[in-house]
XYZ file of C-alpha atoms in Angstrom:
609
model
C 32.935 -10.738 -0.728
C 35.500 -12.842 -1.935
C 38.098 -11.491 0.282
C 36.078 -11.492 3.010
C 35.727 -15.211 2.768
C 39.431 -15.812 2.544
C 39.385 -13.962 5.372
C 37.098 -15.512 7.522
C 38.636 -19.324 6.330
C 41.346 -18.281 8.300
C 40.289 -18.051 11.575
C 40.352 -20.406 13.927
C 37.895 -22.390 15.117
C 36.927 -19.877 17.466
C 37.804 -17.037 16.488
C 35.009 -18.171 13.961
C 32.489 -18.875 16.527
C 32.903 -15.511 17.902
C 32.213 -14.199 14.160
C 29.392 -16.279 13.369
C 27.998 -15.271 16.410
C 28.029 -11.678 16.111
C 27.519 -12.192 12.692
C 23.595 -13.779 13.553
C 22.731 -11.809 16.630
C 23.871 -8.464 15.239
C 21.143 -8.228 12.584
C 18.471 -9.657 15.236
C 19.619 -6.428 17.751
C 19.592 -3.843 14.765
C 16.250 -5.156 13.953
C 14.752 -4.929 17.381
C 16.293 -1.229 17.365
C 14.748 -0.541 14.410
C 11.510 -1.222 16.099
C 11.920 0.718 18.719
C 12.889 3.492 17.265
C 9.810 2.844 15.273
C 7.515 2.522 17.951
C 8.869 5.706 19.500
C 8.449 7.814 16.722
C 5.277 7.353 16.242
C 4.519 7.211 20.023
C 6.042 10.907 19.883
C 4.275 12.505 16.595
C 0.935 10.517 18.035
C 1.418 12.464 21.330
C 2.617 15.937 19.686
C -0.380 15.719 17.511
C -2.526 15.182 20.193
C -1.250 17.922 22.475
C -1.425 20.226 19.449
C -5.013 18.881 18.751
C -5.921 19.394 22.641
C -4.043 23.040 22.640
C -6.136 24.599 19.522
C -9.513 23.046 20.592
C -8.921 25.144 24.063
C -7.595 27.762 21.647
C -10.685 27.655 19.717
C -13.073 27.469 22.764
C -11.432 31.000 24.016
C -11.222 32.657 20.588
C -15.182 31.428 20.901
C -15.751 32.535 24.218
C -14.162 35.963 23.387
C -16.193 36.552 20.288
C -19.301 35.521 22.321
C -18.862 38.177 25.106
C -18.320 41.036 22.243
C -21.433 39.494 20.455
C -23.182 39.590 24.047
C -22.348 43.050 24.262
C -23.465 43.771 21.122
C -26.940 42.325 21.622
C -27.083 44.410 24.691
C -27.807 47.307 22.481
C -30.071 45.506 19.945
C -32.394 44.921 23.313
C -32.820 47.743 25.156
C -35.486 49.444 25.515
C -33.637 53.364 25.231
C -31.490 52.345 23.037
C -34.528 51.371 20.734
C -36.095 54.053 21.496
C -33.493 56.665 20.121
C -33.331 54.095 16.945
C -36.837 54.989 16.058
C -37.796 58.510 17.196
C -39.259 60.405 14.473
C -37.479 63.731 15.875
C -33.897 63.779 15.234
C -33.370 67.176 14.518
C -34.759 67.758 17.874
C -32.912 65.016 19.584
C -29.419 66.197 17.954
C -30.097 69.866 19.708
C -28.688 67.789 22.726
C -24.899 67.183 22.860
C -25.298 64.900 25.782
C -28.168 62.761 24.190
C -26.745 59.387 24.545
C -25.584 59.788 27.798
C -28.984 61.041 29.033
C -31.623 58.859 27.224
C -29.479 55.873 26.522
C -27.800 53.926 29.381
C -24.068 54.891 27.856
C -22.615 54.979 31.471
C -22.932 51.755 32.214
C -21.719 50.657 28.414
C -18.414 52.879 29.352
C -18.070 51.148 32.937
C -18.649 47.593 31.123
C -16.174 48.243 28.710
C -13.493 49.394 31.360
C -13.953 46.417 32.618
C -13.290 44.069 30.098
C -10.323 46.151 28.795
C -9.946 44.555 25.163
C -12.833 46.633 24.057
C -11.378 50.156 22.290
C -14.181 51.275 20.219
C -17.713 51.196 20.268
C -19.779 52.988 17.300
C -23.626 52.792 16.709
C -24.909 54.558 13.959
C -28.885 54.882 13.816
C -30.615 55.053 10.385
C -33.153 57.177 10.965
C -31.139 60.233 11.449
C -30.038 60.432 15.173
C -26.450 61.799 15.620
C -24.310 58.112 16.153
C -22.880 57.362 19.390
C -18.854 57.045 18.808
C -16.406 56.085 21.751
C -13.095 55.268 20.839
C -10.617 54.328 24.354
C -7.203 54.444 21.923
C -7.837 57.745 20.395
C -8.878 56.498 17.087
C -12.109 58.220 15.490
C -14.720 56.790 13.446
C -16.239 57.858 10.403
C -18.468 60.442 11.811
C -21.755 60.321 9.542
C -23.964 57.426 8.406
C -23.930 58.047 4.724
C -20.380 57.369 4.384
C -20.588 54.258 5.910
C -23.225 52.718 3.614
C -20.947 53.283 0.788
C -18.460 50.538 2.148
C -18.609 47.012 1.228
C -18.381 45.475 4.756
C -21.343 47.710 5.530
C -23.290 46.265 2.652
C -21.210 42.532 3.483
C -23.060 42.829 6.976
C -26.688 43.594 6.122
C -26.563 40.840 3.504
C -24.963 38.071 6.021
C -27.325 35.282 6.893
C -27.589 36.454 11.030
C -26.150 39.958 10.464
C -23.010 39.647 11.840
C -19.475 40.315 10.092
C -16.052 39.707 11.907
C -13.178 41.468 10.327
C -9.687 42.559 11.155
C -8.881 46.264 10.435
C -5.508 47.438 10.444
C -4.642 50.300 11.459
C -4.015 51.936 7.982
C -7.670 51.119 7.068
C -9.686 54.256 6.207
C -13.154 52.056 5.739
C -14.132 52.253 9.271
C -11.803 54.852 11.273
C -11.051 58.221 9.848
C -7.885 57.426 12.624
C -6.721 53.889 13.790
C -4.263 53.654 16.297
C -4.151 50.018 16.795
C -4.990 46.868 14.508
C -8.391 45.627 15.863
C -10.561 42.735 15.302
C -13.917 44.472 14.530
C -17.535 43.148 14.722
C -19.778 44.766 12.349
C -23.379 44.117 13.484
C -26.881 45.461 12.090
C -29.796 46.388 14.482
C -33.352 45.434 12.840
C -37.148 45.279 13.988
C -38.900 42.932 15.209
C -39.643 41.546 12.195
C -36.022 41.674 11.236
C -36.628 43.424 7.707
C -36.156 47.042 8.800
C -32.755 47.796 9.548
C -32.803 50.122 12.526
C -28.847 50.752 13.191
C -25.460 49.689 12.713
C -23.641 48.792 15.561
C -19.412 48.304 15.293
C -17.331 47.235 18.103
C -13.369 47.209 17.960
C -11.282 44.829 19.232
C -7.671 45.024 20.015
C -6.206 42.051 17.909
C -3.404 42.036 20.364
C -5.653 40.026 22.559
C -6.364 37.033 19.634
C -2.214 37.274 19.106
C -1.755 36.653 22.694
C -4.062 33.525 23.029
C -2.668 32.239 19.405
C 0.984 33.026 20.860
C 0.353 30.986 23.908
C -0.008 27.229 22.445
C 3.159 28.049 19.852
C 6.149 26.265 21.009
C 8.596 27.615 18.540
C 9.040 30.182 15.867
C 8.649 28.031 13.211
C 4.986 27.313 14.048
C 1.947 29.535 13.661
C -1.485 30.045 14.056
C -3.979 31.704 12.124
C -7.953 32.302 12.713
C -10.083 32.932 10.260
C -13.525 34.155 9.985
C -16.469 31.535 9.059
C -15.723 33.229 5.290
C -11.961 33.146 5.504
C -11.171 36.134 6.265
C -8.380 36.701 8.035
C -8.959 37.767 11.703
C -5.617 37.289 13.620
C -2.152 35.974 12.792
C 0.576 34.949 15.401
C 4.010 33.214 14.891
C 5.039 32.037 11.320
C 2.430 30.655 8.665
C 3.609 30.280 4.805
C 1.966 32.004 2.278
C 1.078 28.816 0.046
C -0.461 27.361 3.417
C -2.102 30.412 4.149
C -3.544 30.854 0.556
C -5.178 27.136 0.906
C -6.642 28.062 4.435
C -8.369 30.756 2.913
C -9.682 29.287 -0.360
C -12.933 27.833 -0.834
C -11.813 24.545 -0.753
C -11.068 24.537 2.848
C -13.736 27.202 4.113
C -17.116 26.057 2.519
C -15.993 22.605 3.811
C -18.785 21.056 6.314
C -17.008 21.938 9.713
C -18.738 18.683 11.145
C -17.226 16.676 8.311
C -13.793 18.745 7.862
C -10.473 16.686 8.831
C -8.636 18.202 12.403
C -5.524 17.661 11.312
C -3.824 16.907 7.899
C -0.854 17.399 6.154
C -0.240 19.811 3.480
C 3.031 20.149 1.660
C 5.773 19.927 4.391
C 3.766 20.707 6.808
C 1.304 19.782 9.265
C -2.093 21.436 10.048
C -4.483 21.036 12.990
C -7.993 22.647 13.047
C -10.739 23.495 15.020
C -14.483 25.056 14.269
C -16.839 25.024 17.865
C -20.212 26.085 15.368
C -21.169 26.839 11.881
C -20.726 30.285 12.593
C -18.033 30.567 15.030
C -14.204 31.573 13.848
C -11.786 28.653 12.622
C -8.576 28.574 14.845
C -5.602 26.686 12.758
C -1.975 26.172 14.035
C 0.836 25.235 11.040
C 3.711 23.434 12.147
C 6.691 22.488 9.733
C 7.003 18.480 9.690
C 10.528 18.594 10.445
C 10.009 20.513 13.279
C 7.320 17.511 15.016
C 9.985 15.076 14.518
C 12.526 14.543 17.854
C 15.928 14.718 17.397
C 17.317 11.423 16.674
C 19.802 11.100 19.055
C 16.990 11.254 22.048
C 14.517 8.730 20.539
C 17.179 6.181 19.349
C 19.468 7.019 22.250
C 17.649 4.152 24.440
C 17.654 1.137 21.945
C 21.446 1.834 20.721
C 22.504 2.132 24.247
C 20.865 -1.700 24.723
C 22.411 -2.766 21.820
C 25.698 -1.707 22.226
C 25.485 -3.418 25.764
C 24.351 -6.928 24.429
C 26.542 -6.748 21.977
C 29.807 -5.774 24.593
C 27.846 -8.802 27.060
C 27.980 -11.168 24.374
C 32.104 -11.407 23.748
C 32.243 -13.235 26.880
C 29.576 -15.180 26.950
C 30.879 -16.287 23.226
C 34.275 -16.434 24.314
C 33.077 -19.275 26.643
C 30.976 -21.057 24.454
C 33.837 -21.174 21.569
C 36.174 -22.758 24.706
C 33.598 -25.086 25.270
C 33.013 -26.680 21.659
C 37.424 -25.919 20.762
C 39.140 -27.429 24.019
C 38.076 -31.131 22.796
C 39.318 -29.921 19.390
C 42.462 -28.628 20.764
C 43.094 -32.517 22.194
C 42.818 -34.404 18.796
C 44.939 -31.716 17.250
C 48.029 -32.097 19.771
C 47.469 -35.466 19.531
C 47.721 -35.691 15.607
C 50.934 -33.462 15.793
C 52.393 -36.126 18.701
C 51.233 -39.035 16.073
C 52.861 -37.440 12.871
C 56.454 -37.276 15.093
C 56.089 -40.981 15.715
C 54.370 -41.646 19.248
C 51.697 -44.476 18.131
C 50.508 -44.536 21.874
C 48.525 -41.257 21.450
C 45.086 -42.026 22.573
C 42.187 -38.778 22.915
C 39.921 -39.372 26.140
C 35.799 -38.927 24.419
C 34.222 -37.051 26.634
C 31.232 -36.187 24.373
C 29.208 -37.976 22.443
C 28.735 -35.235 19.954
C 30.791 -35.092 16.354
C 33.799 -33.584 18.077
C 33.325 -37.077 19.815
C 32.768 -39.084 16.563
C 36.441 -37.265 15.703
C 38.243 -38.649 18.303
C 36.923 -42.086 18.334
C 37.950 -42.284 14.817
C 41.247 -40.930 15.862
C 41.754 -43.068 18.040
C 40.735 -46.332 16.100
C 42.755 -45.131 13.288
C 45.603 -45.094 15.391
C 45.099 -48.100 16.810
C 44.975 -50.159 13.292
C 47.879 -48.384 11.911
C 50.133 -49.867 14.925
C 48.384 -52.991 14.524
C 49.421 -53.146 10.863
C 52.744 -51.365 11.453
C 53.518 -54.437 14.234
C 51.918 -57.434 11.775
C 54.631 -56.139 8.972
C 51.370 -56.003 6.428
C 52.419 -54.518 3.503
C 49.672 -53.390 1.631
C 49.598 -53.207 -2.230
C 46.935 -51.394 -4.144
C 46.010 -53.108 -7.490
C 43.996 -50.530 -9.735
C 41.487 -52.291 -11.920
C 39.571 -51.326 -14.168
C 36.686 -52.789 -15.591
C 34.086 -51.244 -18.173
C 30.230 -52.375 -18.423
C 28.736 -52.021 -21.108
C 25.006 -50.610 -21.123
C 23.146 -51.840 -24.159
C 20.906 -49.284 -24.889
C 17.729 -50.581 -25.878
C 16.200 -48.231 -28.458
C 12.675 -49.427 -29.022
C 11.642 -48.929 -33.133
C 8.358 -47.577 -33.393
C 7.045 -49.869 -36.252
C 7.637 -52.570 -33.484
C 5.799 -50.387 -31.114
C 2.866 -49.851 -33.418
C 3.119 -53.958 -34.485
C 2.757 -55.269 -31.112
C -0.447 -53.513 -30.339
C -1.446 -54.077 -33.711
C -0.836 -57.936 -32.699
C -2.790 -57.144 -29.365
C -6.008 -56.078 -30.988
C -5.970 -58.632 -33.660
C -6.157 -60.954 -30.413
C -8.894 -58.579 -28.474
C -10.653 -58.825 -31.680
C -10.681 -62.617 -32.404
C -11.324 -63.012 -27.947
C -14.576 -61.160 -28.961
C -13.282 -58.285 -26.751
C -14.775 -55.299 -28.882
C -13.830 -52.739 -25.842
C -10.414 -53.943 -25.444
C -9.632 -53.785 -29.070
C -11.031 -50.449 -28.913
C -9.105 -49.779 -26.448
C -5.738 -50.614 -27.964
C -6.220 -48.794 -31.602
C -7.270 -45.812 -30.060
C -3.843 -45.822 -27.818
C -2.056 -47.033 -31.365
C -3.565 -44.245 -33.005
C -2.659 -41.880 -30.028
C 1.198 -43.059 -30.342
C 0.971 -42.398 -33.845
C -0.066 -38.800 -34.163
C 2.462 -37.749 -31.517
C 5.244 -39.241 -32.721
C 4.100 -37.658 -36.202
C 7.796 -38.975 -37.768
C 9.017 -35.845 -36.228
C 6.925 -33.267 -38.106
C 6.427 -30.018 -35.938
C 3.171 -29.099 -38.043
C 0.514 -30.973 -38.732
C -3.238 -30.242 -40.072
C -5.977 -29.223 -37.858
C -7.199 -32.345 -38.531
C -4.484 -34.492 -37.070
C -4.607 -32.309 -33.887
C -8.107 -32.782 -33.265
C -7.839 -36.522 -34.078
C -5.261 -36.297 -31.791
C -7.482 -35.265 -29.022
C -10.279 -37.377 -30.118
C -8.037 -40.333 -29.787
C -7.316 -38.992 -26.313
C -10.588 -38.261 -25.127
C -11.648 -41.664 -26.032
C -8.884 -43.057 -24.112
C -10.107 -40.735 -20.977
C -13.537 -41.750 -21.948
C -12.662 -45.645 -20.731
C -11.264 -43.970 -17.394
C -14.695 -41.619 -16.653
C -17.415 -43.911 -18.133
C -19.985 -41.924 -16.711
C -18.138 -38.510 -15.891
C -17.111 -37.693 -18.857
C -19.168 -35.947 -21.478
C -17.613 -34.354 -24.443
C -18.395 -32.851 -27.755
C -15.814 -31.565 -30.861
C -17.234 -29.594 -33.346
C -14.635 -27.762 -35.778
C -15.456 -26.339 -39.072
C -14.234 -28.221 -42.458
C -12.971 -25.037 -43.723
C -9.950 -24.856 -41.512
C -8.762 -28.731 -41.338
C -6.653 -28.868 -43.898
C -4.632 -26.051 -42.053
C -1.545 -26.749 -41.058
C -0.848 -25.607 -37.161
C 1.651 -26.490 -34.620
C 1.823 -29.754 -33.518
C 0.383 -30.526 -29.928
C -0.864 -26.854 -28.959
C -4.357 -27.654 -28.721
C -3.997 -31.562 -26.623
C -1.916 -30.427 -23.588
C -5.010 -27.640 -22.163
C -7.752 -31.096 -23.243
C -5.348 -32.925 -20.961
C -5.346 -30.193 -17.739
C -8.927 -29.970 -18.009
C -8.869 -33.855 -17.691
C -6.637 -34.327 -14.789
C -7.223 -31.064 -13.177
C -10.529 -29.983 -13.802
C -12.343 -33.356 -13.393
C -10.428 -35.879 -11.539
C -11.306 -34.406 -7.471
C -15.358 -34.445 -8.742
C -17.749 -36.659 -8.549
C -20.549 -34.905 -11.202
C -21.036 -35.491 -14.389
C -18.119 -33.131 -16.347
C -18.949 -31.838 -19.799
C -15.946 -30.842 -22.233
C -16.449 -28.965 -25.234
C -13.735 -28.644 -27.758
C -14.797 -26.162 -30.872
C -13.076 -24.679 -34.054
C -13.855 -22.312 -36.616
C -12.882 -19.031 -38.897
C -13.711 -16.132 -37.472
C -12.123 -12.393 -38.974
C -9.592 -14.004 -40.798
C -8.254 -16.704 -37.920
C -8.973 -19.297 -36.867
C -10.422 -19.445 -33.184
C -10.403 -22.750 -30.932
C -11.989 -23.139 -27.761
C -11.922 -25.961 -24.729
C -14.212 -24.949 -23.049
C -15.179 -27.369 -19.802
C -17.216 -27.692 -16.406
C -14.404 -28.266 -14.092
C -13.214 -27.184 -10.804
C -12.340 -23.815 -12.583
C -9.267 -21.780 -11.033
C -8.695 -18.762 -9.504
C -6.962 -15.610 -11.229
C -3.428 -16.269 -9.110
C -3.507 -20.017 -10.631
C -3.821 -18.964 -13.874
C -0.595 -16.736 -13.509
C 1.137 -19.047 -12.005
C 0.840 -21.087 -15.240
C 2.869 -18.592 -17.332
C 5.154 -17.465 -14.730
C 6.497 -20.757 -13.761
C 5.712 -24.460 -14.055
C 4.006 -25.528 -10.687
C 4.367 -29.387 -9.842
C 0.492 -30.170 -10.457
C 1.424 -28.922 -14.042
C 4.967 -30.293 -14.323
C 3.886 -33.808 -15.261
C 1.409 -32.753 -17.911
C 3.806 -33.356 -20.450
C 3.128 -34.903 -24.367
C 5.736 -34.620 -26.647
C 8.183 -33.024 -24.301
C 5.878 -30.120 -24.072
C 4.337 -28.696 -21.076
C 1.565 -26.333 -20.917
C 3.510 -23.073 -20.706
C 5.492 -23.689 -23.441
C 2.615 -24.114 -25.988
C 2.961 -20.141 -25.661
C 6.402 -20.119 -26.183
C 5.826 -22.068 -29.416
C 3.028 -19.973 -30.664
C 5.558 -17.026 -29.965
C 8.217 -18.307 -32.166
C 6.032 -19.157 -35.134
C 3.828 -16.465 -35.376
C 5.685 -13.442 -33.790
C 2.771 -12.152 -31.431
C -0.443 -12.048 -34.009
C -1.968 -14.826 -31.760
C -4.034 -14.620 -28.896
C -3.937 -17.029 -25.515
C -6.271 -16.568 -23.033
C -7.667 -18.620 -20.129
C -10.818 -17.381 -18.803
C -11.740 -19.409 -15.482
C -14.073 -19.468 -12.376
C -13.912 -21.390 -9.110
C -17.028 -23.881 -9.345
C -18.053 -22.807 -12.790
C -14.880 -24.161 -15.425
C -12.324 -22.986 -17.320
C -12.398 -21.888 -20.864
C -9.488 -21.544 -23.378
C -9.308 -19.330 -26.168
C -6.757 -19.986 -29.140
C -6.649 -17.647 -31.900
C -4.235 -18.084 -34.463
C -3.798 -16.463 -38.022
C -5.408 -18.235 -41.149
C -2.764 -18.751 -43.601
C -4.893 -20.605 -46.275
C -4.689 -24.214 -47.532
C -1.805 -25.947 -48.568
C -0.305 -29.436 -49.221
C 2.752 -30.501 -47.525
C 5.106 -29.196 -50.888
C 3.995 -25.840 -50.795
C 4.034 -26.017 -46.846
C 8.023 -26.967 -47.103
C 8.634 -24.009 -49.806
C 7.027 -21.418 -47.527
């Protein structure tokens, strides 16, 4: 820094101007980049979120769609009327004589030109509990578990019948042995049951195959990167279809409790977990939860395109402003430039140099000054006046009155003698109590003095005050005998009587009551000033320790201002004392004093200790 300085002192004038200019602006433009690039960063994650939030609700509206045409199809079969009928003949045996049954009694043509149609449908199983053969049609060559009994003995049979509505979504891969004997593809399966009327009795168990490709296609299709993912989820976390790139801690959270039995009404669209950034999406209670993941980095621009715009106008103003500066620092230096030549034509001798003021400005001031001071020099030079300095030197002497205090304390002595013999009771009053005052502070120096003499001390005062708020001022001291002969700090109790004086009670125009108590209590000795003021707030009474605010700053007895009765307490009793101001706006302010008890003694022991 200090080089710098040497640096900069020399410049020239201008060449100063043009630093001191750059040297202002430069921060203002980096700060108004700084904003921008601000402001565009957000403006860019707010609109990336929202496309992402916009692109898994459609997401989630398909994936719901989807799952509603399967479910459609589904219900198909609970509903008609042959297909109920073959769920609760009481002839099986007879029925299973015919290899064609399903085709002829139940309308399985039209299910097989249906599902031709839609094309993501590649198996279709319904197995009928009261001993029908089940109807299995698988379009991808896989093959179901062929009998009934088998399939009870899975969990996501009994996971199904025990559902609330009866309906199970699952993904099956195709190394899953629960539901296909062979799977040739992964599928997204719905497990259904088929009941009464009085939905107690189960009649059948219907189980419909997906291919998951379709769910990885429409997940694929809002990713914009291989760093993103998206997952769905069943409405118990179960894991239905996963495209792009999800990591496993995220995943594991998706699929805990904490996220799934989550109120979907109530459950946050988008959040951030870990590094990175996860947007949600549930149309119904029971529907499937569609979830993208996209790494934080990855939402953020690059740099160079959001903060290409504000450096570009900064390095512009900053390239405009050399010479619009240059012409400014010609401007205020060319008038400079004059008186300089002309000083350096006035040092070789010419005493006709003369500077033409063109501005009234201090570059103007310069060379009128110049130019007088050249003037008076020739006029001295051409008079011959010799000039001689005489140095003199003359000391005053400053008597330094230094008023005794015995003459202090005699002349208002003297002054109530004459209240007194005027008949002037108040006056005289009056006068002692100030006498009195004077004499406990001054103390002859001591830095201790009894409890006693402190709370005379603010007696004296308070009767003093008393003269000033006639009617105002109320107050009561009640201190126990047991601790006046105590010896305490001098002046720690006075200075807080005082601020509740002038600050508490001066701006109010009610009658102020100040209570000022002392007594032993666990082995110290506990004051309190406790008065009906103005009260202060919590900031105010910070401010009183942290630094010495002018309302405070001419509080002063002794020398000592309020803050520093702490610093005194600190330094005599190490920390085993207790200072607190307790205070509300309207109400008062109370202050609590606790100090240690260290027994009675006279002023010899005292000086031992």
């Amino acid at each position: 820094m200090k080089k710098i300085k040497q640096w900069v002192n020399q410049l020239s004038v201008k060449m100063k101007l043009i630093f001191y200019g750059y040297l202002i602006i430069t921060p203002v433009l980096i700060l108004i980049c700084a904003v921008l690039l601000f402001y565009n960063y957000n403006k860019d994650l707010e609109s990336r979120l929202e496309n992402d939030r916009s692109s898994v609700n459609a997401l989630a509206e398909s994936i719901y769609v989807l799952q509603s045409d399967i479910k459609d199809f589904s219900t198909y079969f609970c509903i008609n009327d042959e297909v109920h009928a073959l769920l609760t003949a009481k002839n099986a045996e007879e029925l299973n004589k015919n290899a064609k049954l399903w085709l002829e009694e139940a309308p399985m043509q039209i299910v097989q030109d249906m599902v031709a149609l839609k094309g993501h449908i590649k198996t279709i199983g319904i197995y009928p509990e009261n001993g029908v053969r089940p109807y299995l049609r698988c379009m991808d060559a896989s093959a179901y578990v062929p009998d009934l009994e088998t399939v009870k003995k899975t969990a996501v049979y009994r996971d199904t019948l025990d559902s609330d509505n009866g309906i199970l979504w699952r993904s099956v891969s195709k190394y899953d042995k629960e539901t296909y004997n062979t799977n040739r593809s992964d599928k997204v399966v719905l497990y259904r049951g088929i009941f009464d009327l009085t939905q107690k009795k189960t009649l059948g168990y219907i189980v419909i195959g997906v291919s998951q490709e379709v769910f990885q296609e429409l997940g694929e299709g809002i990713l914009h990167s291989d760093r993103e993912g998206v997952l769905i989820l069943d409405k118990f976390g179960g894991e239905l279809s996963r495209s792009g790139s999800i990591p496993k801690q995220v995943a594991e959270y998706l699929k805990s409790d904490d996220f799934i039995k989550e109120d979907y009404r109530k459950r946050k669209h988008n959040f951030t977990f870990g590094d990175y950034q996860v947007v949600c999406s549930q149309k119904e209670k029971n529907s499937s939860i569609v979830v993208k993941v996209v790494p934080r980095y990855s939402r953020q621009m690059q740099l160079t395109d959001i903060a290409y715009m504000p450096i570009t106008l900064m390095i512009g103003v900053l390239l405009g402003l050399l010479p619009l500066l240059l012409i400014i620092s010609n401007i205020v230096t060319r008038p400079l430039k004059r008186v300089s030549e002309a000083i350096v034509k006035f040092s070789t001798g010419d005493f006709d140099q003369r500077v033409e003021v063109e501005t009234r400005d201090e570059v103007g001031e310069v060379a009128e000054c110049f130019n007088k001071m050249v003037e008076d020099i020739k006029s001295l030079i051409d008079e011959n006046y010799v000039i001689t300095l005489q140095e003199k030197e003359s000391e005053l002497a400053a008597l330094q009155a230094q008023i005794n205090p015995h003459f202090l304390y005699n002349t208002l002595d003297s002054l109530y003698w004459q209240a007194t013999e005027a008949d002037n009771d108040e006056i005289a009053e009056s006068i002692l109590a100030l006498s009195q005052l004077f004499r406990l502070v001054l103390s002859q120096g001591k830095k201790e003095v009894t409890v006693a003499q402190e709370i005379e001390l603010v007696s004296r005062y308070l009767q003093i005050q008393k003269m000033r708020f006639s009617r105002r001022l109320h107050y009561e001291i009640n201190v126990a005998d047991e601790v006046k002969a105590v010896y305490i700090p001098k002046l720690i109790l006075q200075p807080f009587v005082e601020n509740a004086i002038v600050h508490g009670f001066e701006n109010v125009s009610i009658p102020c009551y100040l209570t000022v108590t002392g007594r032993l209590d666990k082995g110290k000795i506990r004051f309190e000033i406790k008065d009906t003021g103005i009260g202060m707030r919590q900031d105010q009474i910070d401010d009183i320790w942290e630094e010495e605010p002018a309302q405070y700053a001419r509080q002063r007895i002794g020398r000592y201002a309020i803050k520093n009765i702490k610093e005194r307490l600190e330094l005599r009793y190490h920390g085993d004392f207790k200072l607190e101001i307790q205070s509300d706006v309207g109400k008062g302010t109370t202050v609590i004093l606790c100090i240690p008890f260290e027994g009675v003694h006279n002023e010899e022991e005292r000086k031992c200790r």
